[in-house]
Structures are given as C-alpha cells and as structure tokens.
Amino acid sequence: MLPRSRARLLVSTLARPSLRQHVCALHTSPRRLAEQQPPFSTVNDAEIAHFSRLSALWWDERGEFALLHKMNAHRMRFIREKLLSDRPPDAPSRALAGLDALDVGCGGGILSEATQSLARLGASTLAVDASAENVHIASRHAAADARLADALAFRCASVEELVREPRRFDVVCSMEVVEHVDNPAAFVRACAELVRPGGHLFLSTVARTPLAYLLTIVAAERLLRLVEPGTHTFSKYINPDELVGFFAKPLVPGARPWISRTYAHGLPTRTEAEVRGIVYVPWRGDWVLAPRATTPWSSQVNYLFWVRRPYDS
Amino acid sequence: MLLRWARSRARHTRALARLYSGLGTGSSGYKECDVVIVGGGPAGLAFASALAANKALDGSVKVTLVEGGDLDKVRDWEMPPDAFSNRVVSLTNASQDFLDEIGAWVHLDAERTCPIEDMQVWDGISDARIDFSAAALGLGRGKGSSQMARLTETLNLQRGLLQHLSGQSNITLLDSTKVENIFSDDIPGGGWPVVQLSNGNVLRARLLVGADGINSPVRSYSKIDSYGWDYNTRAIVATLLHPPRIFPAFLPTGPIAFLPLSDTASSLVWSTTPALAAVLTKADPAILAGMINAAFRLPERSVRFLHRRLLEQPSLSPEDLRTEIAFREQAHTIAPHSAYASATINPEDASVGIPPHGAEALPPLVASIQPGTIASFPLRLRHAEEYIGSRTVLIGDAAHIVHPLAGQGLNLGLGDAAALARCVSTALALGGDIGSRTALTPYARERYFENHKVMSAVDKLHKLYASTAPPVVWARSTGLEVLNELDTIKAGIVGAAGGQSSARAGAGLFWDTVASGVETLVGGARVAEAVGSGLQSVAGGILQQLARAAAGPENDRR
C-alpha cells in the first residue's frame, strides 16, 4: 500500500491536466463563452462532489472558506453600490426592501446570507445550489437566525430547472460559480434569462491569466493550502472581456444586446455593465475592492461583473 | 409504519424550526436579542449610546444592557459643586470627540469637568521635569480652548451616558439584574450564546458584548485566556482640598499624580507599596495630607525615611509627623517660609500675598482631604489573548486592564466602544451578520495593537519610574532635562500625535504623546550618555549598571 502522501500525489497528477496543458491554454486562449451546441446541463458532477465533500466546512470562518467569508463584505459593497445607484439609501439597514433576489450556487449560503444580506437588507431571496448537502447546511445555518426566516428560502435546483419556471427576479447573483460549471455560456445565458427587464445580474469569477494561475492555483492551493487542492481548474476561468463580449451580442436573435457599446480596453459603459477587480492583500489579510477608476490590471485575478438588463430587451 | 413515524417526525422538526424562527420568544423560552451587553460601566454604556445614536440603524437593532448594580444610584448621583468623587478620569481629546459625536457629551455636567492645559512630567527623585503646554505646542480642539485632556469624575460620565440612553427606544436597560449563567443554545445550526438572568429572563444573543470587567463571565464563556501580571503596588486615590490656585497637572510618572479638578480641589493617585497603602488609608487623613505635601518638597531620602517611620509606627499622630517633617526640613536647610516648606506653614496662609520663589514648580499645599474619599486598589496588567469569541466580543476592562495612570483604562474602553460601534454599523450596512467573526475582525484588528501599544508604554513608564537605582535615575533625568530644552523635538512629538484624525478615535493624543515620549526619552538618554562618554571614561561602567538595573524590574514580572 502506498503511503498516504504519495497516493495523493499520484491522484493529483492523474486527475489534473498537466502544467503543459495549462501553458497551452494560456497561449491558445479559446473563447470559453463560445456557444457550444446543443446546450446540456451545466451541472458538473465532479465539482458537485468536491463541494459536497467540503460542505460541512462552509461555516468555519477560519477554515477552508475563510477567504470567501472575508470576500463577502466586499461583494456586498459592490452589489449595494450598483443596486442603490439609482435610488437614495434613505433607510440603510433595509435598503433593499421590496426586491426579489436569486442566488445561484449558494454553497453554504454565505453570499445568500449576503443575498440574505440582501435578505437582511430587506430583499426577499431564493438561494439554490445543485448540491443537496450544501442546501442542507445552508438552510440549517439560516434556520438558527430568526431574522432570516421570512425573507430567505433554499432549494436544491439547477439553473435550467428555474428557467423552465415562470418566476423572474430583480437581482440574480452567482458568485464564484461560473468557473465550476460545464458550458459556462449556457449557464450565463440561463442566469440572464432569470433577470426581469430592468433587473441586475452579478457574477464573480477568476480571469484566465498567468497571474491568476500563479496566485489561485500555485500559491493558494499548492503552496499555502489556503484552499483545498483541486478547487480550481485553470482552463475553466473566464476573462472579463469574454463576459463583456457575451453581453454585447444579442442574447436572443433580433433583441437588443445588454451592452450597447464598449470603449478602450473593451470596457463597457458604466450605466450598462461594470467589471471591478477584487484583490486579496495578504499582509492585510483582507480583500480590497478596486476603486472604480483603475486600469484593467486590477481585474487580472478575481473580479466582479455587473450587467443590467435593459427594460426593452 | 416506520415511514409514517419518519414523516411525522419531519413534520415535527419543521414545526419546531418555524417556532424558533419566529421573532420574540420561541418555544424554548429564549428571548431573541440582537446585541446583549453585559456590564453597565462606562465602556458598556458608551457602546450602547453609540449604537443608539447611529441614525443609520433606524432602530432595527434591539439592544439589551444587563448590569448587576443599581443604575438609579448613578442616575440620581448629586454632589455639591465643591466636593468631588474620588474616581476621576482624564478624557483624551479623542474620547471627547467620540462622546461629542454620539451626542452624549452635552449630557455631562460641564461644571464638573476641568481642562488640562499644562502638564508637568516630573521625576520624584531627581527633580528633573518636562513641561508640556497645550497652547505652546499647538494642541487642542478647533472650538474651545486648547487642552490636552479633560478631567472629570467617572460618575459624571456614567450619569451623562445614562441620560443620553434614557430617550432611546431600542435600548433596554436591565439593572439590578445579574447574569446567572451563559451557555450555547442547542438549536441546529445555532450555538448562539444564551444568557440566563436573575430576573428569570433568558436572552439569546446574536452578539454578546462583554463589558463586564476583570473577571468577565463573557470572557470565561468564550474560553479566552488573558495574560498579565500584578504589580506589587497599590494606588491610593483621594480628593484633595487646597487653597485656590491654578496649576498644571502633575503627571504620575513619579509616584504621585496631582490632577486639578477645580481651583480648590484636586484628585490624587499615589502608587505605593501595599504595606504603606494599608497604613495610609487607615490613618488620620491629616497624615496622608502631610505625607503628600512632604513628598513633593523634601528630598527623596527623607521621604523614604518618613515612609519607614510610618510603617514602624502606624499610630503616628499628625502632630508627631509634623514635628518629624519640620526636623527634616531643618536638616535640609529649607527656610520655614520657602516654597519647599510644608510643616511650618499653615496652607491657608500660603495663598495670601506673593507666593515664595519656586512655588509655581510645585502643586499647592494640601489643606485637607475630602472625607470618605480615601481608597486604594491594586495595580494590575491584563490583556485578553483575543477580543472575539463565538458570537462574543470583549471591550473595556474585560479585554484589558492597564496600570491606572490617570484613568487611561477608561479611554481605551471608550476607544473600544467607538471602534466596535463603527464595525457593527459597517456590517449592518452590508447586510452582514454582526455576530460573525468575519464581521467583527476589523474591530479586533483596529484595537488590539492600539491597546497593546498604550498598555506597553504605560507599563514601561511604571518600570522606569519605579526604579530608584542611581544610573536609571540619572539616565531618565538627563533624558527628561535634555528633552525639555529641545522645543522642536517636543513639538515634533506632540505634532506627530496631533496629526491623526479624530475619526480614528484611537488611543488618544495624549498617550500617543507619552508613548512616543518614552521612545524619545530613551533616545535622549542615549545622546546624554554619548556626551558623557566623551568626558569620562567611566560611562561604559554606567552603561553596564544601567543595563543591569533596567533588567531588574523586568525580572519582577516572571
């Protein structure tokens, strides 16, 4: 029998694409969001198994998901800023009252707590995840909090199932999910379909850059073990310009695209969409949300993406 | 059959969950609270006030404050204008700005506060001193007069905070109520702290704030250890009455602090050995008054002799002490009417006519001590190893006990309250869970090192000035004298500290000043030593002695 560490090494070299493949991926940079026909389920069974295995750890704020917990406040700052840009925050603690929100791939419910934060901030929120374990953990954790009871519901469902239902939302969030699904284009399209006209879509993911490879896979997974090895797959990362490009084309043939024009560096108009980098600063032990006016350098690794559905699309 | 049982059980669980989830009292009898503060001291009250004052929360946060004592006594506290309680605090400008911001400052009785504009740091042994003047150094607040700090009674502060809280609907004050037990709830996915009170209420807290002092029950519940040591020292406090005079605050770097409360009253903090403290607090107040006057005026050798004399004969009468002091004055050839004489002068007469030469360098002669104000308490240092537990957080004395030089502990506590309130409002604005570690981390990050810095500075000051070893006294006196002549450095020390914004409401201007002062003092002593070594070759020997003596008090802590 192999010693444990060696067995692990063996598995990891077998299971993961080699570095050579990654380097190839860097050079060729296939358009990840290019449409793959026909669209099939976006749920990746291996990923679901991975996160189901970790599901018990979601709420250990100093453990496996510590970085996510810390990220949440910054995501919320971005979401809040975007949602409230067109209405004054007169009652800050219930600022989002009256909004319908959906969190796709809620994991242990951190963001849906944030969405739930959206719930705490007054939005009525549905959180879904394809892993039954995650949904179980998330709903159990939320059940202990009386303030969330009315505003928050959990479901084990995939985004395709939701699209088939009539319900649509003012806010759809899917944080750090796109890089874990099969066929991201179909996934983003489904998320977009769930947004009401005039509603908001928030995504967050990792850019497919050498720096991201170095930080999220080499440093975070292998060297520092901040994240369980195997959490990220480099070839599944998505670049900001790919998301912007996706929404610059009509989602339905003949309809108006969500992003009507772009400027230098491929940046969209701020009233339509925004890409905002979020950077982990190790010596602070915290994330920093890049200021609005920064170069695309800030979104070389983690970034947040917001796009608003036009009323007439 | 089994299936039906399972189904009914599931229904039961769901019904239970629904019951738990209803706001207010659940089936378990817990009363749901957002914030439960244990302890109605200044830190706890200030935190409650800061939350209440935050308009952004618009009453969405339900706060309960639990206090074992009777707060009505504080609310109804009254004293004639010329009498003062013996627990006095010097509020730094940062603390004042914080109280002002939350709207509590207006509830303090301004007549019972006294600004410190000038301050002398004074060495009890060598008579070296350094003057800080708020006006000369450009300190102070835009409005009002320039000041380094403001003295007031702790009770005045507490009463003001209570008045500020009385109009707030989302704050519940439960006084004369003791915490009987704290345990974790057994709700699935919960584990929130539950506080069982002596009045029968059981509160389930999203966030439990421990403002409950040195033996904090919240800290024990959170399983947070604290480290520290007891100084083999007790502080005697008292309210001193003297003829009217305006004088600077005399800082407690030496053994005695003499802090002006009004023209005719001052607050005393005298750190001394437990044995002497026991004798002085039990003896005739006139003995204490005589000893204070002598301590500022006689050479250190004689002061020590007087202490020994009193320890040998605790029943010494005031007349005997007066004779003894008069004899020592004669021996030191102190003229009976000079500023340094105390035994032969009636304090009332000393204020008549032109004061003798050198009188401004000394605090006024103590005429008497306000009855019932003499007390003493042990000096300790404690720091919790962490400020955050599982849905619990520590502020004030529960988190740290500092050598009580001029009530710095209270300023640190107010700084904690301000930082925690800021942290909680940020978390709420982002929809965060205010009990989560992630939401509370900014508080700990802001305060832990800040507090540690001040505690460490105060501790080093205590150790530096507790020593009577000649090389240490020489070095610190030289440093002090050199520093006093270098106005630019002095202004630099204070200027650097003054540059920080009040929004940070950190440890406060004054103690930052002292902290950097200590650093500079060490530097100053080094300069003086370098000069000395140029003149005499024995400097090396002194250095060695210095190192040995400095290591001495360090060893005490182990």
Coordinates of C-alpha atoms in Angstrom, one line a residue, chain B residues 189-551:
Chain B
G189 CA -27.0 25.3 13.1
G190 CA -27.1 27.7 16.0
G191 CA -24.8 27.6 19.0
W192 CA -25.6 31.2 19.8
P193 CA -24.9 32.4 23.4
V194 CA -27.8 32.3 25.7
V195 CA -27.7 34.5 28.8
Q196 CA -29.8 33.5 31.8
L197 CA -30.6 36.4 34.1
S198 CA -31.5 36.6 37.8
N199 CA -34.9 38.1 36.9
G200 CA -35.9 34.9 35.1
N201 CA -35.4 36.2 31.6
V202 CA -33.4 34.1 29.2
L203 CA -31.8 36.1 26.3
R204 CA -30.5 34.6 23.1
A205 CA -27.9 36.9 21.6
R206 CA -26.8 37.4 18.1
L207 CA -23.9 39.3 19.5
L208 CA -22.9 39.1 23.2
V209 CA -20.7 42.0 24.3
G210 CA -18.6 41.5 27.4
A211 CA -18.1 44.9 29.1
D212 CA -18.1 43.1 32.4
G213 CA -14.7 43.9 33.9
I214 CA -11.7 42.0 35.0
N215 CA -13.4 38.7 35.9
S216 CA -15.6 38.8 32.9
P217 CA -18.1 36.0 32.7
V218 CA -18.4 36.6 29.0
R219 CA -14.7 36.0 28.6
S220 CA -14.9 32.8 30.6
Y221 CA -17.8 31.6 28.4
S222 CA -15.8 32.4 25.3
K223 CA -12.9 30.4 26.7
I224 CA -10.5 33.3 26.1
D225 CA -7.5 33.5 28.4
S226 CA -5.9 36.7 29.5
Y227 CA -2.3 37.2 30.3
G228 CA -0.6 39.8 32.6
W229 CA 0.8 40.3 36.0
D230 CA 0.1 42.1 39.3
Y231 CA 2.4 45.0 40.1
N232 CA 3.4 44.8 43.8
T233 CA 1.8 48.2 44.1
R234 CA -1.4 49.8 45.2
A235 CA -2.8 53.1 44.1
I236 CA -4.3 55.4 46.8
V237 CA -6.9 57.8 45.5
A238 CA -8.4 60.7 47.3
T239 CA -9.9 64.1 46.7
L240 CA -7.6 66.8 48.0
L241 CA -8.7 70.2 49.1
H242 CA -6.4 73.2 49.0
P243 CA -6.4 77.0 48.8
P244 CA -7.4 78.3 45.4
R245 CA -4.7 78.2 42.8
I246 CA -4.4 77.4 39.1
F247 CA -1.6 74.9 38.5
P248 CA -0.6 72.4 35.9
A249 CA -1.4 68.7 36.2
F250 CA 1.4 66.7 37.8
L251 CA 1.7 63.5 35.9
P252 CA 2.0 60.2 37.7
T253 CA 5.4 59.2 36.3
G254 CA 6.8 59.8 39.7
P255 CA 4.9 58.1 42.5
I256 CA 2.2 60.8 42.8
A257 CA -0.2 62.4 40.4
F258 CA -1.9 65.6 41.3
L259 CA -4.7 66.4 38.9
P260 CA -6.7 69.6 39.2
L261 CA -10.5 69.2 39.4
S262 CA -11.2 72.8 40.2
D263 CA -9.3 75.8 41.8
T264 CA -9.7 74.3 45.2
A265 CA -9.9 70.6 44.7
S266 CA -7.6 68.0 43.1
S267 CA -7.5 64.3 42.5
L268 CA -4.7 62.2 43.9
V269 CA -3.3 59.0 42.5
W270 CA -0.4 57.7 44.5
S271 CA 1.1 54.4 43.7
T272 CA 3.0 52.8 46.5
T273 CA 3.7 49.6 48.3
P274 CA 0.7 47.6 49.6
A275 CA 2.0 48.0 53.2
L276 CA 2.3 51.7 53.0
A277 CA -1.1 52.0 51.2
A278 CA -2.7 50.0 54.0
V279 CA -1.3 52.3 56.7
L280 CA -2.1 55.5 54.8
T281 CA -5.7 54.6 54.0
K282 CA -6.4 53.7 57.6
A283 CA -4.5 56.6 59.3
D284 CA -5.8 60.0 60.1
P285 CA -6.4 61.9 56.8
A286 CA -4.1 64.6 58.1
I287 CA -1.3 62.1 57.9
L288 CA -1.9 61.5 54.2
A289 CA -2.1 65.2 53.6
G290 CA 1.2 65.8 55.4
M291 CA 2.9 63.0 53.5
I292 CA 1.7 64.3 50.1
N293 CA 3.0 67.8 50.9
A294 CA 6.3 66.4 52.1
A295 CA 6.6 64.1 49.1
F296 CA 6.6 67.0 46.7
R297 CA 9.0 69.1 48.8
L298 CA 11.5 67.0 50.7
P299 CA 14.5 65.2 49.1
E300 CA 13.7 61.6 48.3
R301 CA 16.0 60.3 51.1
S302 CA 13.9 62.0 53.7
V303 CA 10.6 61.0 52.1
R304 CA 11.7 57.4 52.3
F305 CA 12.6 57.8 55.9
L306 CA 9.2 59.2 56.6
H307 CA 7.6 56.2 54.9
R308 CA 9.7 53.8 57.1
R309 CA 8.8 55.8 60.2
L310 CA 5.1 55.4 59.4
L311 CA 5.4 51.7 58.7
E312 CA 7.2 51.2 62.1
Q313 CA 4.5 53.2 63.9
P314 CA 1.2 53.2 62.1
S315 CA -0.4 55.0 65.1
L316 CA 1.8 58.1 64.5
S317 CA -0.2 61.2 65.2
P318 CA -0.4 64.1 62.8
E319 CA 1.4 66.3 65.3
D320 CA 4.3 63.8 65.5
L321 CA 4.5 63.7 61.7
R322 CA 4.6 67.5 61.5
T323 CA 7.4 67.6 64.1
E324 CA 9.3 64.9 62.1
I325 CA 8.9 66.8 58.8
A326 CA 9.9 70.1 60.4
F327 CA 13.0 68.4 61.7
R328 CA 13.9 67.0 58.3
E329 CA 13.3 70.5 56.7
Q330 CA 15.7 72.0 59.2
A331 CA 18.2 69.3 58.4
H332 CA 18.0 70.1 54.7
T333 CA 18.2 73.8 55.5
I334 CA 14.8 74.6 54.0
A335 CA 13.8 78.0 55.1
P336 CA 10.4 78.0 57.1
H337 CA 8.7 80.3 54.6
S338 CA 10.1 79.0 51.3
A339 CA 8.1 77.1 48.8
Y340 CA 9.6 73.9 49.9
A341 CA 8.5 74.1 53.5
S342 CA 5.3 72.4 54.4
A343 CA 5.3 71.6 58.1
T344 CA 5.8 75.1 59.4
I345 CA 3.2 76.7 57.2
N346 CA -0.5 76.9 57.5
P347 CA -1.8 76.1 54.0
E348 CA -4.4 78.8 54.3
D349 CA -1.7 81.4 54.8
A350 CA 0.4 80.2 51.9
S351 CA -2.2 81.5 49.4
V352 CA -2.0 85.0 50.8
G353 CA 0.3 87.6 49.3
I354 CA 3.1 87.0 46.8
P355 CA 3.9 83.3 46.6
P356 CA 7.5 82.4 47.5
H357 CA 10.1 81.8 44.8
G358 CA 9.7 78.5 43.1
A359 CA 6.1 77.9 44.2
E360 CA 4.9 77.5 40.6
A361 CA 7.0 74.4 40.2
L362 CA 5.0 72.7 42.9
P363 CA 1.4 71.8 43.4
P364 CA -0.5 73.7 46.1
L365 CA -0.2 72.7 49.7
V366 CA -2.9 70.2 50.6
A367 CA -5.0 71.7 53.4
S368 CA -7.3 68.7 54.0
I369 CA -8.8 65.7 52.4
Q370 CA -12.5 65.4 51.5
P371 CA -13.9 62.9 54.0
G372 CA -14.7 59.5 52.7
T373 CA -12.7 59.7 49.5
I374 CA -9.6 57.8 50.6
A375 CA -9.4 54.4 48.9
S376 CA -6.9 52.2 47.3
F377 CA -6.8 49.4 44.7
P378 CA -4.2 47.1 43.4
L379 CA -2.4 47.8 40.1
R380 CA -2.5 45.1 37.5
L381 CA -2.0 44.5 33.9
R382 CA -4.2 42.1 32.0
H383 CA -4.7 41.6 28.3
A384 CA -7.1 39.1 26.8
E385 CA -5.5 36.9 24.2
E386 CA -8.3 37.6 21.8
Y387 CA -11.2 40.0 21.6
I388 CA -13.6 37.8 19.6
G389 CA -15.1 34.5 20.6
S390 CA -18.0 32.7 19.1
R391 CA -20.6 35.5 18.8
T392 CA -19.0 37.2 21.7
V393 CA -16.7 40.2 21.8
L394 CA -14.8 41.9 24.7
I395 CA -14.5 45.6 25.3
G396 CA -13.1 47.7 28.1
D397 CA -11.7 46.1 31.2
A398 CA -13.0 42.7 30.2
A399 CA -10.4 42.9 27.4
H400 CA -7.6 44.8 29.1
I401 CA -6.7 46.1 32.5
V402 CA -4.0 48.8 32.4
H403 CA -1.9 50.4 35.1
P404 CA -4.4 53.1 36.0
L405 CA -2.2 56.1 35.3
A406 CA -4.8 58.9 35.1
G407 CA -7.6 56.6 34.1
Q408 CA -6.2 55.5 30.7
G409 CA -8.1 52.3 31.0
L410 CA -11.3 54.2 30.6
N411 CA -10.1 56.0 27.5
L412 CA -9.1 52.6 25.9
G413 CA -12.5 51.3 26.8
L414 CA -14.2 54.3 25.1
G415 CA -11.9 53.7 22.1
D416 CA -13.1 50.1 22.0
A417 CA -16.7 51.1 22.2
A418 CA -16.3 53.6 19.3
A419 CA -14.5 51.1 17.1
L420 CA -17.0 48.3 17.8
A421 CA -19.9 50.5 17.1
R422 CA -18.3 51.5 13.8
C423 CA -17.6 47.9 12.9
V424 CA -21.2 46.9 13.7
S425 CA -22.7 49.6 11.6
T426 CA -20.5 48.7 8.7
A427 CA -21.5 45.1 8.9
L428 CA -25.2 46.1 9.1
A429 CA -25.0 48.4 6.1
L430 CA -23.6 45.5 4.1
G431 CA -26.2 43.1 5.4
G432 CA -23.6 41.2 7.4
D433 CA -24.2 39.0 10.4
I434 CA -23.0 41.2 13.3
G435 CA -22.2 38.2 15.4
S436 CA -19.9 36.6 12.9
R437 CA -16.2 36.5 13.3
T438 CA -15.7 38.0 9.8
A439 CA -17.9 41.0 10.7
L440 CA -16.0 41.6 14.0
T441 CA -12.5 41.1 12.8
P442 CA -12.0 44.8 11.8
Y443 CA -12.7 45.7 15.4
A444 CA -10.1 43.4 16.8
R445 CA -7.6 44.5 14.2
E446 CA -8.1 48.1 14.9
R447 CA -8.0 47.9 18.7
Y448 CA -5.7 45.0 19.7
F449 CA -2.4 46.5 18.7
E450 CA -3.5 50.0 19.6
N451 CA -4.4 49.0 23.2
H452 CA -1.3 46.9 23.4
K453 CA 0.9 49.9 22.5
V454 CA -0.6 52.1 25.2
M455 CA -0.5 49.3 27.8
S456 CA 3.1 48.6 27.0
A457 CA 4.1 52.3 27.1
V458 CA 2.3 52.7 30.5
D459 CA 4.0 49.5 31.8
K460 CA 7.4 50.7 30.7
L461 CA 6.9 54.1 32.3
H462 CA 5.9 52.4 35.5
K463 CA 9.0 50.3 35.5
L464 CA 11.3 53.2 34.5
Y465 CA 10.0 55.3 37.3
A466 CA 9.6 52.5 39.9
S467 CA 13.3 52.2 40.0
T468 CA 15.5 54.2 42.4
A469 CA 18.8 52.8 41.2
P470 CA 21.1 55.8 40.6
P471 CA 22.1 55.0 37.0
V472 CA 18.4 54.7 36.0
V473 CA 17.5 57.9 37.8
W474 CA 20.5 59.6 36.2
A475 CA 19.6 58.4 32.7
R476 CA 15.9 59.2 32.9
S477 CA 16.5 62.6 34.5
T478 CA 19.1 63.5 31.9
G479 CA 16.8 62.4 29.2
L480 CA 14.0 64.4 30.6
E481 CA 16.1 67.6 31.0
V482 CA 17.6 67.3 27.5
L483 CA 14.1 66.8 26.1
N484 CA 12.7 69.7 27.9
E485 CA 15.2 72.1 26.3
L486 CA 14.5 70.8 22.8
D487 CA 11.3 72.6 21.9
T488 CA 11.4 71.4 18.3
I489 CA 11.5 67.8 19.4
K490 CA 8.8 68.3 22.0
A491 CA 6.6 70.0 19.4
G492 CA 7.5 67.2 17.0
I493 CA 6.4 64.5 19.4
V494 CA 3.1 66.2 20.0
G495 CA 2.7 67.4 16.4
A496 CA 3.1 63.9 15.1
A497 CA 0.4 62.7 17.5
G498 CA -1.8 65.7 16.8
G499 CA -1.8 64.9 13.1
Q500 CA -4.0 61.9 13.5
S501 CA -7.7 62.5 12.7
S502 CA -10.2 62.3 15.4
A503 CA -12.3 59.9 13.4
R504 CA -9.9 57.2 14.3
A505 CA -10.7 57.9 17.9
G506 CA -7.7 55.8 18.8
A507 CA -5.9 55.6 22.0
G508 CA -5.8 59.3 22.1
L509 CA -3.4 62.1 21.5
F510 CA -2.0 62.4 25.0
W511 CA -1.0 58.8 25.4
D512 CA 0.4 58.5 22.0
T513 CA 2.4 61.5 23.0
V514 CA 3.6 59.8 26.1
A515 CA 4.3 56.6 24.1
S516 CA 6.5 58.4 21.6
G517 CA 7.8 60.4 24.5
V518 CA 9.2 57.3 26.1
E519 CA 10.8 56.3 22.9
T520 CA 12.4 59.7 22.6
L521 CA 13.3 59.6 26.2
V522 CA 15.3 56.5 25.6
G523 CA 16.9 58.3 22.6
G524 CA 17.6 61.3 24.7
A525 CA 19.3 59.3 27.4
R526 CA 21.4 57.7 24.7
V527 CA 22.5 61.1 23.5
A528 CA 23.3 62.2 27.0
E529 CA 25.3 59.1 27.5
A530 CA 27.3 59.7 24.4
V531 CA 28.2 63.2 25.6
G532 CA 29.1 61.7 29.0
S533 CA 31.4 59.1 27.5
G534 CA 33.3 61.8 25.7
L535 CA 34.1 63.5 29.0
Q536 CA 34.6 60.5 31.3
S537 CA 35.8 57.0 30.6
V538 CA 33.5 55.6 33.3
A539 CA 30.5 55.9 31.0
G540 CA 31.0 52.3 30.0
G541 CA 30.6 51.2 33.6
I542 CA 27.5 53.2 34.0
L543 CA 26.0 51.7 30.9
Q544 CA 26.6 48.2 32.3
Q545 CA 25.0 49.2 35.6
L546 CA 22.1 50.8 33.7
A547 CA 21.5 47.6 31.8
R548 CA 21.6 45.6 35.0
A549 CA 19.2 47.9 36.7
A550 CA 16.9 48.1 33.8
A551 CA 16.9 44.3 33.7

